[in-house]
């Protein structure tokens, strides 16, 4: 495992992946990008970690959360690392 707290499975030039990238960077989170196979049927790495072949997908090693779907990931990042999540943790 790397020192990054989040592993981010993504595709090149994927607008949904870019949405997650912007949120990760907005919160200054350490993450490692894993670019995966564009061919849907070959995305076994993502299927093993999230149960689906869709991207984006993340594994948050800090909290043990694994999830896919950009809207769900953005919501998770906001509630966990955004202002609301940080205030609750403080």
mmCIF file of N, CA and C in Angstrom:
data_model
loop_
_atom_site.group_PDB
_atom_site.id
_atom_site.type_symbol
_atom_site.label_atom_id
_atom_site.label_comp_id
_atom_site.label_asym_id
_atom_site.label_seq_id
_atom_site.Cartn_x
_atom_site.Cartn_y
_atom_site.Cartn_z
ATOM 1 N N UNK A 1 0.850 -1.191 0.000
ATOM 2 C CA UNK A 1 0.000 0.000 0.000
ATOM 3 C C UNK A 1 0.886 1.241 0.000
ATOM 4 N N UNK A 2 0.418 2.298 -0.570
ATOM 5 C CA UNK A 2 1.180 3.531 -0.651
ATOM 6 C C UNK A 2 0.913 4.394 0.584
ATOM 7 N N UNK A 3 1.593 5.541 0.652
ATOM 8 C CA UNK A 3 1.378 6.478 1.746
ATOM 9 C C UNK A 3 0.104 7.290 1.554
ATOM 10 N N UNK A 4 -0.471 7.254 0.368
ATOM 11 C CA UNK A 4 -1.683 8.017 0.094
ATOM 12 C C UNK A 4 -2.856 7.424 0.859
ATOM 13 N N UNK A 5 -3.712 8.294 1.350
ATOM 14 C CA UNK A 5 -4.844 7.786 2.114
ATOM 15 C C UNK A 5 -5.958 7.265 1.214
ATOM 16 N N UNK A 6 -5.978 7.696 -0.052
ATOM 17 C CA UNK A 6 -7.035 7.266 -0.969
ATOM 18 C C UNK A 6 -6.421 6.727 -2.250
ATOM 19 N N UNK A 7 -6.929 5.582 -2.700
ATOM 20 C CA UNK A 7 -6.587 5.067 -4.020
ATOM 21 C C UNK A 7 -7.785 5.360 -4.909
ATOM 22 N N UNK A 8 -7.517 5.986 -6.032
ATOM 23 C CA UNK A 8 -8.551 6.492 -6.932
ATOM 24 C C UNK A 8 -8.422 5.776 -8.270
ATOM 25 N N UNK A 9 -9.412 4.963 -8.599
ATOM 26 C CA UNK A 9 -9.439 4.215 -9.860
ATOM 27 C C UNK A 9 -10.195 5.046 -10.870
ATOM 28 N N UNK A 10 -9.554 5.284 -12.015
ATOM 29 C CA UNK A 10 -10.129 6.221 -12.978
ATOM 30 C C UNK A 10 -9.712 5.910 -14.407
ATOM 31 N N UNK A 11 -10.339 6.621 -15.327
ATOM 32 C CA UNK A 11 -10.009 6.559 -16.750
ATOM 33 C C UNK A 11 -9.464 7.909 -17.191
ATOM 34 N N UNK A 12 -8.649 7.907 -18.238
ATOM 35 C CA UNK A 12 -8.196 9.155 -18.866
ATOM 36 C C UNK A 12 -9.412 9.864 -19.451
ATOM 37 N N UNK A 13 -9.447 11.171 -19.346
ATOM 38 C CA UNK A 13 -10.467 12.010 -19.991
ATOM 39 C C UNK A 13 -11.902 11.624 -19.632
ATOM 40 N N UNK A 14 -12.101 11.158 -18.425
ATOM 41 C CA UNK A 14 -13.439 10.777 -17.956
ATOM 42 C C UNK A 14 -14.010 11.948 -17.152
ATOM 43 N N UNK A 15 -15.114 12.571 -17.601
ATOM 44 C CA UNK A 15 -15.647 13.734 -16.883
ATOM 45 C C UNK A 15 -16.089 13.396 -15.460
ATOM 46 N N UNK A 16 -16.585 12.204 -15.226
ATOM 47 C CA UNK A 16 -17.000 11.804 -13.879
ATOM 48 C C UNK A 16 -15.780 11.661 -12.972
ATOM 49 N N UNK A 17 -14.697 11.153 -13.532
ATOM 50 C CA UNK A 17 -13.453 11.024 -12.775
ATOM 51 C C UNK A 17 -12.881 12.401 -12.462
ATOM 52 N N UNK A 18 -12.982 13.320 -13.418
ATOM 53 C CA UNK A 18 -12.476 14.674 -13.201
ATOM 54 C C UNK A 18 -13.241 15.376 -12.077
ATOM 55 N N UNK A 19 -14.515 15.094 -11.974
ATOM 56 C CA UNK A 19 -15.334 15.675 -10.900
ATOM 57 C C UNK A 19 -14.785 15.239 -9.533
ATOM 58 N N UNK A 20 -14.440 13.963 -9.422
ATOM 59 C CA UNK A 20 -13.869 13.449 -8.173
ATOM 60 C C UNK A 20 -12.477 14.036 -7.944
ATOM 61 N N UNK A 21 -11.680 14.137 -9.005
ATOM 62 C CA UNK A 21 -10.341 14.722 -8.895
ATOM 63 C C UNK A 21 -10.420 16.133 -8.315
ATOM 64 N N UNK A 22 -11.339 16.934 -8.832
ATOM 65 C CA UNK A 22 -11.485 18.312 -8.336
ATOM 66 C C UNK A 22 -11.811 18.335 -6.841
ATOM 67 N N UNK A 23 -12.668 17.423 -6.411
ATOM 68 C CA UNK A 23 -13.058 17.392 -4.995
ATOM 69 C C UNK A 23 -11.883 16.938 -4.128
ATOM 70 N N UNK A 24 -11.144 15.930 -4.564
ATOM 71 C CA UNK A 24 -9.966 15.470 -3.816
ATOM 72 C C UNK A 24 -8.961 16.605 -3.661
ATOM 73 N N UNK A 25 -8.739 17.341 -4.743
ATOM 74 C CA UNK A 25 -7.774 18.437 -4.712
ATOM 75 C C UNK A 25 -8.288 19.618 -3.891
ATOM 76 N N UNK A 26 -9.581 19.871 -3.959
ATOM 77 C CA UNK A 26 -10.178 20.960 -3.167
ATOM 78 C C UNK A 26 -9.918 20.752 -1.679
ATOM 79 N N UNK A 27 -9.993 19.499 -1.236
ATOM 80 C CA UNK A 27 -9.791 19.189 0.179
ATOM 81 C C UNK A 27 -8.338 18.861 0.513
ATOM 82 N N UNK A 28 -7.454 18.926 -0.481
ATOM 83 C CA UNK A 28 -6.042 18.672 -0.233
ATOM 84 C C UNK A 28 -5.754 17.254 0.226
ATOM 85 N N UNK A 29 -6.537 16.300 -0.259
ATOM 86 C CA UNK A 29 -6.369 14.907 0.162
ATOM 87 C C UNK A 29 -5.270 14.218 -0.636
ATOM 88 N N UNK A 30 -4.470 13.426 0.044
ATOM 89 C CA UNK A 30 -3.433 12.628 -0.613
ATOM 90 C C UNK A 30 -4.123 11.454 -1.302
ATOM 91 N N UNK A 31 -3.877 11.310 -2.594
ATOM 92 C CA UNK A 31 -4.472 10.175 -3.302
ATOM 93 C C UNK A 31 -3.514 9.672 -4.361
ATOM 94 N N UNK A 32 -3.709 8.408 -4.709
ATOM 95 C CA UNK A 32 -2.926 7.785 -5.765
ATOM 96 C C UNK A 32 -3.886 7.387 -6.873
ATOM 97 N N UNK A 33 -3.614 7.861 -8.080
ATOM 98 C CA UNK A 33 -4.455 7.502 -9.225
ATOM 99 C C UNK A 33 -4.016 6.162 -9.794
ATOM 100 N N UNK A 34 -4.986 5.317 -10.071
ATOM 101 C CA UNK A 34 -4.739 4.078 -10.801
ATOM 102 C C UNK A 34 -5.589 4.161 -12.061
ATOM 103 N N UNK A 35 -4.928 4.373 -13.188
ATOM 104 C CA UNK A 35 -5.656 4.432 -14.454
ATOM 105 C C UNK A 35 -5.934 3.008 -14.893
ATOM 106 N N UNK A 36 -7.187 2.743 -15.244
ATOM 107 C CA UNK A 36 -7.586 1.376 -15.534
ATOM 108 C C UNK A 36 -7.933 1.189 -17.006
ATOM 109 N N UNK A 37 -8.127 -0.053 -17.345
ATOM 110 C CA UNK A 37 -8.431 -0.492 -18.706
ATOM 111 C C UNK A 37 -9.718 0.166 -19.210
ATOM 112 N N UNK A 38 -9.658 0.852 -20.374
ATOM 113 C CA UNK A 38 -10.868 1.492 -20.902
ATOM 114 C C UNK A 38 -11.980 0.500 -21.257
ATOM 115 N N UNK A 39 -11.626 -0.688 -21.693
ATOM 116 C CA UNK A 39 -12.627 -1.675 -22.093
ATOM 117 C C UNK A 39 -13.361 -2.206 -20.856
ATOM 118 N N UNK A 40 -14.655 -1.937 -20.780
ATOM 119 C CA UNK A 40 -15.472 -2.251 -19.609
ATOM 120 C C UNK A 40 -15.298 -3.696 -19.150
ATOM 121 N N UNK A 41 -15.285 -4.636 -20.068
ATOM 122 C CA UNK A 41 -15.205 -6.052 -19.696
ATOM 123 C C UNK A 41 -13.843 -6.442 -19.126
ATOM 124 N N UNK A 42 -12.846 -5.581 -19.252
ATOM 125 C CA UNK A 42 -11.503 -5.883 -18.750
ATOM 126 C C UNK A 42 -11.204 -5.214 -17.402
ATOM 127 N N UNK A 43 -12.171 -4.562 -16.816
ATOM 128 C CA UNK A 43 -11.929 -3.800 -15.582
ATOM 129 C C UNK A 43 -12.021 -4.675 -14.337
ATOM 130 N N UNK A 44 -11.295 -5.769 -14.326
ATOM 131 C CA UNK A 44 -11.371 -6.699 -13.212
ATOM 132 C C UNK A 44 -10.797 -6.137 -11.917
ATOM 133 N N UNK A 45 -9.810 -5.259 -12.023
ATOM 134 C CA UNK A 45 -9.231 -4.649 -10.822
ATOM 135 C C UNK A 45 -10.307 -3.894 -10.054
ATOM 136 N N UNK A 46 -11.087 -3.096 -10.763
ATOM 137 C CA UNK A 46 -12.145 -2.312 -10.123
ATOM 138 C C UNK A 46 -13.245 -3.232 -9.602
ATOM 139 N N UNK A 47 -13.587 -4.249 -10.358
ATOM 140 C CA UNK A 47 -14.629 -5.184 -9.917
ATOM 141 C C UNK A 47 -14.228 -5.865 -8.613
ATOM 142 N N UNK A 48 -12.955 -6.217 -8.488
ATOM 143 C CA UNK A 48 -12.493 -6.864 -7.250
ATOM 144 C C UNK A 48 -12.626 -5.941 -6.043
ATOM 145 N N UNK A 49 -12.355 -4.658 -6.218
ATOM 146 C CA UNK A 49 -12.389 -3.771 -5.050
ATOM 147 C C UNK A 49 -13.776 -3.227 -4.739
ATOM 148 N N UNK A 50 -14.595 -2.978 -5.778
ATOM 149 C CA UNK A 50 -15.889 -2.335 -5.512
ATOM 150 C C UNK A 50 -17.099 -3.201 -5.858
ATOM 151 N N UNK A 51 -16.867 -4.323 -6.515
ATOM 152 C CA UNK A 51 -17.983 -5.172 -6.916
ATOM 153 C C UNK A 51 -18.618 -4.747 -8.231
ATOM 154 N N UNK A 52 -18.131 -3.658 -8.809
ATOM 155 C CA UNK A 52 -18.642 -3.155 -10.090
ATOM 156 C C UNK A 52 -17.463 -2.853 -10.998
ATOM 157 N N UNK A 53 -17.733 -2.730 -12.278
ATOM 158 C CA UNK A 53 -16.679 -2.367 -13.226
ATOM 159 C C UNK A 53 -16.725 -0.881 -13.596
ATOM 160 N N UNK A 54 -17.527 -0.114 -12.887
ATOM 161 C CA UNK A 54 -17.664 1.301 -13.227
ATOM 162 C C UNK A 54 -16.593 2.143 -12.538
ATOM 163 N N UNK A 55 -16.250 3.235 -13.184
ATOM 164 C CA UNK A 55 -15.353 4.220 -12.593
ATOM 165 C C UNK A 55 -16.074 5.566 -12.608
ATOM 166 N N UNK A 56 -15.697 6.458 -11.743
ATOM 167 C CA UNK A 56 -14.612 6.352 -10.786
ATOM 168 C C UNK A 56 -14.963 5.455 -9.604
ATOM 169 N N UNK A 57 -13.911 5.022 -8.922
ATOM 170 C CA UNK A 57 -14.054 4.268 -7.678
ATOM 171 C C UNK A 57 -12.912 4.691 -6.765
ATOM 172 N N UNK A 58 -13.181 4.683 -5.468
ATOM 173 C CA UNK A 58 -12.128 5.013 -4.512
ATOM 174 C C UNK A 58 -12.067 3.965 -3.402
ATOM 175 N N UNK A 59 -10.891 3.870 -2.809
ATOM 176 C CA UNK A 59 -10.704 3.141 -1.567
ATOM 177 C C UNK A 59 -10.072 4.142 -0.611
ATOM 178 N N UNK A 60 -10.775 4.441 0.472
ATOM 179 C CA UNK A 60 -10.251 5.355 1.491
ATOM 180 C C UNK A 60 -9.622 4.487 2.579
ATOM 181 N N UNK A 61 -8.311 4.440 2.599
ATOM 182 C CA UNK A 61 -7.600 3.577 3.544
ATOM 183 C C UNK A 61 -7.719 4.099 4.967
ATOM 184 N N UNK A 62 -8.024 5.377 5.113
ATOM 185 C CA UNK A 62 -8.178 6.000 6.434
ATOM 186 C C UNK A 62 -9.447 5.509 7.133
ATOM 187 N N UNK A 63 -10.533 5.380 6.360
ATOM 188 C CA UNK A 63 -11.834 5.018 6.950
ATOM 189 C C UNK A 63 -12.283 3.606 6.596
ATOM 190 N N UNK A 64 -11.601 2.965 5.643
ATOM 191 C CA UNK A 64 -11.997 1.623 5.217
ATOM 192 C C UNK A 64 -13.141 1.612 4.231
ATOM 193 N N UNK A 65 -13.519 2.775 3.704
ATOM 194 C CA UNK A 65 -14.644 2.876 2.771
ATOM 195 C C UNK A 65 -14.179 2.625 1.342
ATOM 196 N N UNK A 66 -14.952 1.811 0.616
ATOM 197 C CA UNK A 66 -14.750 1.588 -0.813
ATOM 198 C C UNK A 66 -16.069 1.922 -1.499
ATOM 199 N N UNK A 67 -16.004 2.715 -2.564
ATOM 200 C CA UNK A 67 -17.245 3.070 -3.259
ATOM 201 C C UNK A 67 -16.984 3.481 -4.697
ATOM 202 N N UNK A 68 -18.054 3.459 -5.479
ATOM 203 C CA UNK A 68 -17.985 3.913 -6.865
ATOM 204 C C UNK A 68 -19.133 4.883 -7.105
ATOM 205 N N UNK A 69 -19.214 5.398 -8.330
ATOM 206 C CA UNK A 69 -20.197 6.400 -8.751
ATOM 207 C C UNK A 69 -19.770 7.785 -8.269
ATOM 208 N N UNK A 70 -19.535 8.695 -9.215
ATOM 209 C CA UNK A 70 -18.981 10.007 -8.878
ATOM 210 C C UNK A 70 -19.844 10.795 -7.902
ATOM 211 N N UNK A 71 -21.148 10.786 -8.067
ATOM 212 C CA UNK A 71 -22.014 11.556 -7.159
ATOM 213 C C UNK A 71 -21.892 11.035 -5.731
ATOM 214 N N UNK A 72 -21.847 9.722 -5.568
ATOM 215 C CA UNK A 72 -21.703 9.129 -4.237
ATOM 216 C C UNK A 72 -20.340 9.464 -3.634
ATOM 217 N N UNK A 73 -19.298 9.406 -4.453
ATOM 218 C CA UNK A 73 -17.949 9.694 -3.964
ATOM 219 C C UNK A 73 -17.843 11.155 -3.526
ATOM 220 N N UNK A 74 -18.336 12.071 -4.359
ATOM 221 C CA UNK A 74 -18.281 13.493 -4.018
ATOM 222 C C UNK A 74 -19.042 13.749 -2.720
ATOM 223 N N UNK A 75 -20.211 13.164 -2.580
ATOM 224 C CA UNK A 75 -21.010 13.330 -1.357
ATOM 225 C C UNK A 75 -20.247 12.784 -0.144
ATOM 226 N N UNK A 76 -19.634 11.620 -0.305
ATOM 227 C CA UNK A 76 -18.842 11.023 0.771
ATOM 228 C C UNK A 76 -17.675 11.930 1.153
ATOM 229 N N UNK A 77 -16.944 12.437 0.157
ATOM 230 C CA UNK A 77 -15.796 13.302 0.440
ATOM 231 C C UNK A 77 -16.236 14.580 1.149
ATOM 232 N N UNK A 78 -17.356 15.149 0.711
ATOM 233 C CA UNK A 78 -17.865 16.365 1.347
ATOM 234 C C UNK A 78 -18.252 16.102 2.797
ATOM 235 N N UNK A 79 -18.947 15.002 3.049
ATOM 236 C CA UNK A 79 -19.410 14.734 4.412
ATOM 237 C C UNK A 79 -18.266 14.276 5.322
ATOM 238 N N UNK A 80 -17.240 13.659 4.753
ATOM 239 C CA UNK A 80 -16.132 13.148 5.560
ATOM 240 C C UNK A 80 -15.019 14.162 5.729
ATOM 241 N N UNK A 81 -14.680 14.882 4.659
ATOM 242 C CA UNK A 81 -13.515 15.770 4.676
ATOM 243 C C UNK A 81 -13.843 17.240 4.458
ATOM 244 N N UNK A 82 -15.084 17.538 4.116
ATOM 245 C CA UNK A 82 -15.473 18.926 3.899
ATOM 246 C C UNK A 82 -15.643 19.657 5.214
ATOM 247 N N UNK A 83 -16.105 20.877 5.151
ATOM 248 C CA UNK A 83 -16.261 21.697 6.355
ATOM 249 C C UNK A 83 -17.169 21.040 7.383
ATOM 250 N N UNK A 84 -18.272 20.428 6.920
ATOM 251 C CA UNK A 84 -19.187 19.783 7.871
ATOM 252 C C UNK A 84 -18.516 18.630 8.579
ATOM 253 N N UNK A 85 -17.809 17.786 7.832
ATOM 254 C CA UNK A 85 -17.145 16.629 8.423
ATOM 255 C C UNK A 85 -16.028 17.026 9.366
ATOM 256 N N UNK A 86 -15.287 18.055 9.010
ATOM 257 C CA UNK A 86 -14.177 18.515 9.857
ATOM 258 C C UNK A 86 -14.684 19.126 11.156
ATOM 259 N N UNK A 87 -15.796 19.864 11.082
ATOM 260 C CA UNK A 87 -16.345 20.473 12.306
ATOM 261 C C UNK A 87 -16.798 19.403 13.284
ATOM 262 N N UNK A 88 -17.422 18.337 12.773
ATOM 263 C CA UNK A 88 -17.886 17.263 13.646
ATOM 264 C C UNK A 88 -16.710 16.550 14.290
ATOM 265 N N UNK A 89 -15.607 16.397 13.544
ATOM 266 C CA UNK A 89 -14.453 15.665 14.049
ATOM 267 C C UNK A 89 -13.670 16.501 15.066
ATOM 268 N N UNK A 90 -13.811 17.815 15.000
ATOM 269 C CA UNK A 90 -13.017 18.703 15.883
ATOM 270 C C UNK A 90 -13.515 18.717 17.308
#
